[in-house]
Structure formats: structure tokens, C-alpha cells
Coordinates of C-alpha atoms in Angstrom, one line a residue:
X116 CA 13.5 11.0 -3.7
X117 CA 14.8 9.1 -0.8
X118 CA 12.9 6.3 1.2
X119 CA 13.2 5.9 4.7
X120 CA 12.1 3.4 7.0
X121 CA 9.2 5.1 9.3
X122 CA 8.3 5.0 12.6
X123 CA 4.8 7.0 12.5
X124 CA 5.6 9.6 14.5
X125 CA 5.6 13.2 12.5
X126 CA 2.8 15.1 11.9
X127 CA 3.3 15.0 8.0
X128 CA 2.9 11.0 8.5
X129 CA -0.2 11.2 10.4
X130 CA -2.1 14.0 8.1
X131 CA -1.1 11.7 5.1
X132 CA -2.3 8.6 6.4
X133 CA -5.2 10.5 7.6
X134 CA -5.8 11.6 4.2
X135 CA -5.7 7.6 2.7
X136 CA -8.4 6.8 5.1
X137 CA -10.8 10.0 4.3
X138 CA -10.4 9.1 0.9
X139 CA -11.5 5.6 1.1
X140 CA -14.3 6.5 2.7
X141 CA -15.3 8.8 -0.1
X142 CA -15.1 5.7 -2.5
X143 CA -15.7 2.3 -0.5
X144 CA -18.4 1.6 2.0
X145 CA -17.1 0.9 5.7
X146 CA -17.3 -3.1 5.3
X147 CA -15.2 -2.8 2.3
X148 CA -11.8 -0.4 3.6
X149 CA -9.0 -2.3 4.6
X150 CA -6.7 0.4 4.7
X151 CA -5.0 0.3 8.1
X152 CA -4.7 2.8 11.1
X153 CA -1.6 4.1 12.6
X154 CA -2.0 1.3 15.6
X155 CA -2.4 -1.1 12.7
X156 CA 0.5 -0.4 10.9
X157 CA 3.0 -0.6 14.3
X158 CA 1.9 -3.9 14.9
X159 CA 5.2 -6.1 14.6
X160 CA 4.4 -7.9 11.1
X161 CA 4.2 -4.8 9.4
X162 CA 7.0 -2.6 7.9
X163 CA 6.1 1.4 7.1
X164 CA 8.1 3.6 4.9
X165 CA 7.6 6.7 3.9
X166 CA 8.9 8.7 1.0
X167 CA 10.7 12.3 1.0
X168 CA 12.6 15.1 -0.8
X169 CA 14.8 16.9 1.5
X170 CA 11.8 17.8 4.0
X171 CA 8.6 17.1 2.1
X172 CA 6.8 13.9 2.3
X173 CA 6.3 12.7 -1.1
X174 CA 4.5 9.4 -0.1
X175 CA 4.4 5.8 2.1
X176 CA 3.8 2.2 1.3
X177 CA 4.2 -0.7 3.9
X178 CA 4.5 -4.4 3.8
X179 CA 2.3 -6.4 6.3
X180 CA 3.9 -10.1 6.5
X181 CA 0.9 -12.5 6.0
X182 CA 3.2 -16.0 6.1
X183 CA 7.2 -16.4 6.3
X184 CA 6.8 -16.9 2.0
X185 CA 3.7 -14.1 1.9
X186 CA 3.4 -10.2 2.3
X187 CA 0.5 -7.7 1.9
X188 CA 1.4 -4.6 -0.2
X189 CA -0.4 -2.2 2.5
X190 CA -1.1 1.7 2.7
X191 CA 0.5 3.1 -0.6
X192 CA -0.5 6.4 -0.8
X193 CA 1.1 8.9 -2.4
X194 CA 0.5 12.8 -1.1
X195 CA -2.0 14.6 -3.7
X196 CA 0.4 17.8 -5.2
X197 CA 2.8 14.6 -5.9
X198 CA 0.5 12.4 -8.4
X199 CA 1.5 11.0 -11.5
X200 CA 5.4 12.2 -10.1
X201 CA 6.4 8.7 -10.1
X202 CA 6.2 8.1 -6.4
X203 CA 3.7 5.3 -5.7
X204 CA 5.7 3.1 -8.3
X205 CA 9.2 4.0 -6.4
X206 CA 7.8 2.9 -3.1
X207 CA 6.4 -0.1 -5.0
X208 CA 9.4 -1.6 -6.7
X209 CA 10.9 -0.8 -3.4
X210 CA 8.5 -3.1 -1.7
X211 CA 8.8 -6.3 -4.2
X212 CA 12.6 -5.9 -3.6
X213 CA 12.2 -6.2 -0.2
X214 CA 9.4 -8.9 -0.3
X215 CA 12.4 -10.9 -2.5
X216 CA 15.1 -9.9 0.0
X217 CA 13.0 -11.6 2.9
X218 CA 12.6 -14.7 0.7
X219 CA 8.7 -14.3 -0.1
X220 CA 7.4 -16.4 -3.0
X221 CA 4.3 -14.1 -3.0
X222 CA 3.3 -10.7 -2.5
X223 CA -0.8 -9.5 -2.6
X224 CA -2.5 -6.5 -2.4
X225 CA -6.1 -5.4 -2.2
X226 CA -7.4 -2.3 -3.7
X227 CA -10.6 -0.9 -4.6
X228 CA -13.0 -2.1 -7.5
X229 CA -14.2 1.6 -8.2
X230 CA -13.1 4.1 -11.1
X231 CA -10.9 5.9 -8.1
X232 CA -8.8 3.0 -8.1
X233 CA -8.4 2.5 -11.7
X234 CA -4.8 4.1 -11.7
X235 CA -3.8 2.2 -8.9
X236 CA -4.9 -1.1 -10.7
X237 CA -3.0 -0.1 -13.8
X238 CA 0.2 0.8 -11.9
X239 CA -0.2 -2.8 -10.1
X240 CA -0.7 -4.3 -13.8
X241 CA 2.5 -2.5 -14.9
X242 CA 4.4 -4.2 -11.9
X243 CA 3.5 -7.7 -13.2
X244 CA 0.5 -8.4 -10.6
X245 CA -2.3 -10.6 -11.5
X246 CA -5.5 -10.6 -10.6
X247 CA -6.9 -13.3 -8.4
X248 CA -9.0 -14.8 -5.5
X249 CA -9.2 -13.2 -2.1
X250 CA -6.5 -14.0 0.2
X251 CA -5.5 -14.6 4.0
X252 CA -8.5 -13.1 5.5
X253 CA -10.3 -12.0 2.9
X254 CA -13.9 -12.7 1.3
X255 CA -15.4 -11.7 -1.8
X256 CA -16.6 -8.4 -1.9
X257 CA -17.9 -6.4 -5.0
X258 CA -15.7 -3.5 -3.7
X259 CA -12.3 -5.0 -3.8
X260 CA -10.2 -6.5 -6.5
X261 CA -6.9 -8.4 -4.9
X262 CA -3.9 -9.2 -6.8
X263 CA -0.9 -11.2 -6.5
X264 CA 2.5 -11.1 -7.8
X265 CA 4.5 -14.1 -7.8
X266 CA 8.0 -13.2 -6.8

């Protein structure tokens, strides 16, 4: 498995990003996805990558930078015939090193409160994140958990 940085521009991309929104919708009411769109992950405080064997996109994950000592884990999503592979911890670990190679003392995430997210949760847990109060922008919502890691 290789991880490359992406710049949102294949088709394999698009349809897979495509597919994390679709499937938020099936499990979080539209006040409570956070997940962002292609313009909103090229905006210049966010970094994409995308995960691949030889030609076949295994995954993504991206880091949105919230504060120079703060980053957002953002859009991990790994591509359905590669679940439970080992992917969406990969791009992870990959993400906390770079949130420590850019000097962060903190890296959050938000994720959904519903049984669908229940493996994400635990693979977050695994990685040493905590849960605690919304952050940067965020309120309370019944439908999201957020966690933080301190790095």
C-alpha cells in the first residue's frame, strides 16, 4: 500500500469521495454531516491523500489545519471491497505523524454517534484518541462524538 499526496483530480477520487458523502447521508441528518466536498477539501488549510495498490484506490484521509498547534483528522474513508484490510488505520497513523511533523500539540476528529460509526470510533480509540467537547466550530449535537488526541 502506498500513500500519495492527492490533488482531487481522478475519477476513482471523486466516486470515492462521492461515496463518503452518500453514506453519511444514509446515517446522519443534513445538520449533522461535516464531511467535506471536493471544493472543501482544496481549500489551502487542508491536506488530501489518498491511498493505492499499484492502480487501485484503496482509501483517503486528510488533515484540515484548525490552528498552527491544531489539525482536524478529515474525510477518512476507506473504499468498501477494502474494509477491515487495514487501510483506514494506515492512512491514520500516517496523519498523526504528520500532525507531529508540523509541530501540532493536538489533533481532533468528528465522527458520527450512530452504530455505522462504531468501527470508526473503535479504530480512533485504538489510536490513543479521547473523547471530548466539541471543538473549533463545533456545537453539541446528539449525532456527533469528537475526539482528540494529544500529540
Amino acid at each position: 500500500m502506498e500513500i500519495k499526496k492527492d490533488d482531487l483530480t481522478s475519477t476513482k477520487i471523486k466516486q470515492l469521495l462521492e461515496d463518503h458523502l452518500q453514506s453519511m447521508t444514509l446515517h446522519s441528518p443534513p445538520e449533522s454531516i461535516h464531511a467535506l466536498d471536493l471544493d472543501g477539501l482544496r481549500q489551502p488549510e487542508v491536506t488530501f491523500w489518498s491511498v493505492w495498490e499499484d492502480e487501485e484506490l484503496l482509501g483517503c484521509g486528510a488533515i484540515k489545519e484548525l490552528a498552527p498547534d491544531h489539525g482536524e483528522v478529515k474525510s477518512m474513508k476507506t473504499s468498501s471491497v477494502h474494509i477491515r484490510k487495514g487501510v483506514g488505520r494506515l492512512m491514520l497513523d500516517y496523519i498523526i505523524a504528520e500532525a507531529r511533523n508540523r509541530g501540532y500539540k493536538r489533533l481532533s476528529l468528528e465522527t458520527g454517534s450512530m452504530e455505522a460509526f462504531l468501527p470508526a470510533r473503535l479504530m480512533y480509540e485504538k489510536a490513543g484518541f479521547h473523547y471530548c467537547e466539541p471543538f473549533a466550530d463545533y456545537v453539541p449535537d446528539p449525532n456527533s462524538m469528537f475526539m482528540t488526541l494529544k500529540l
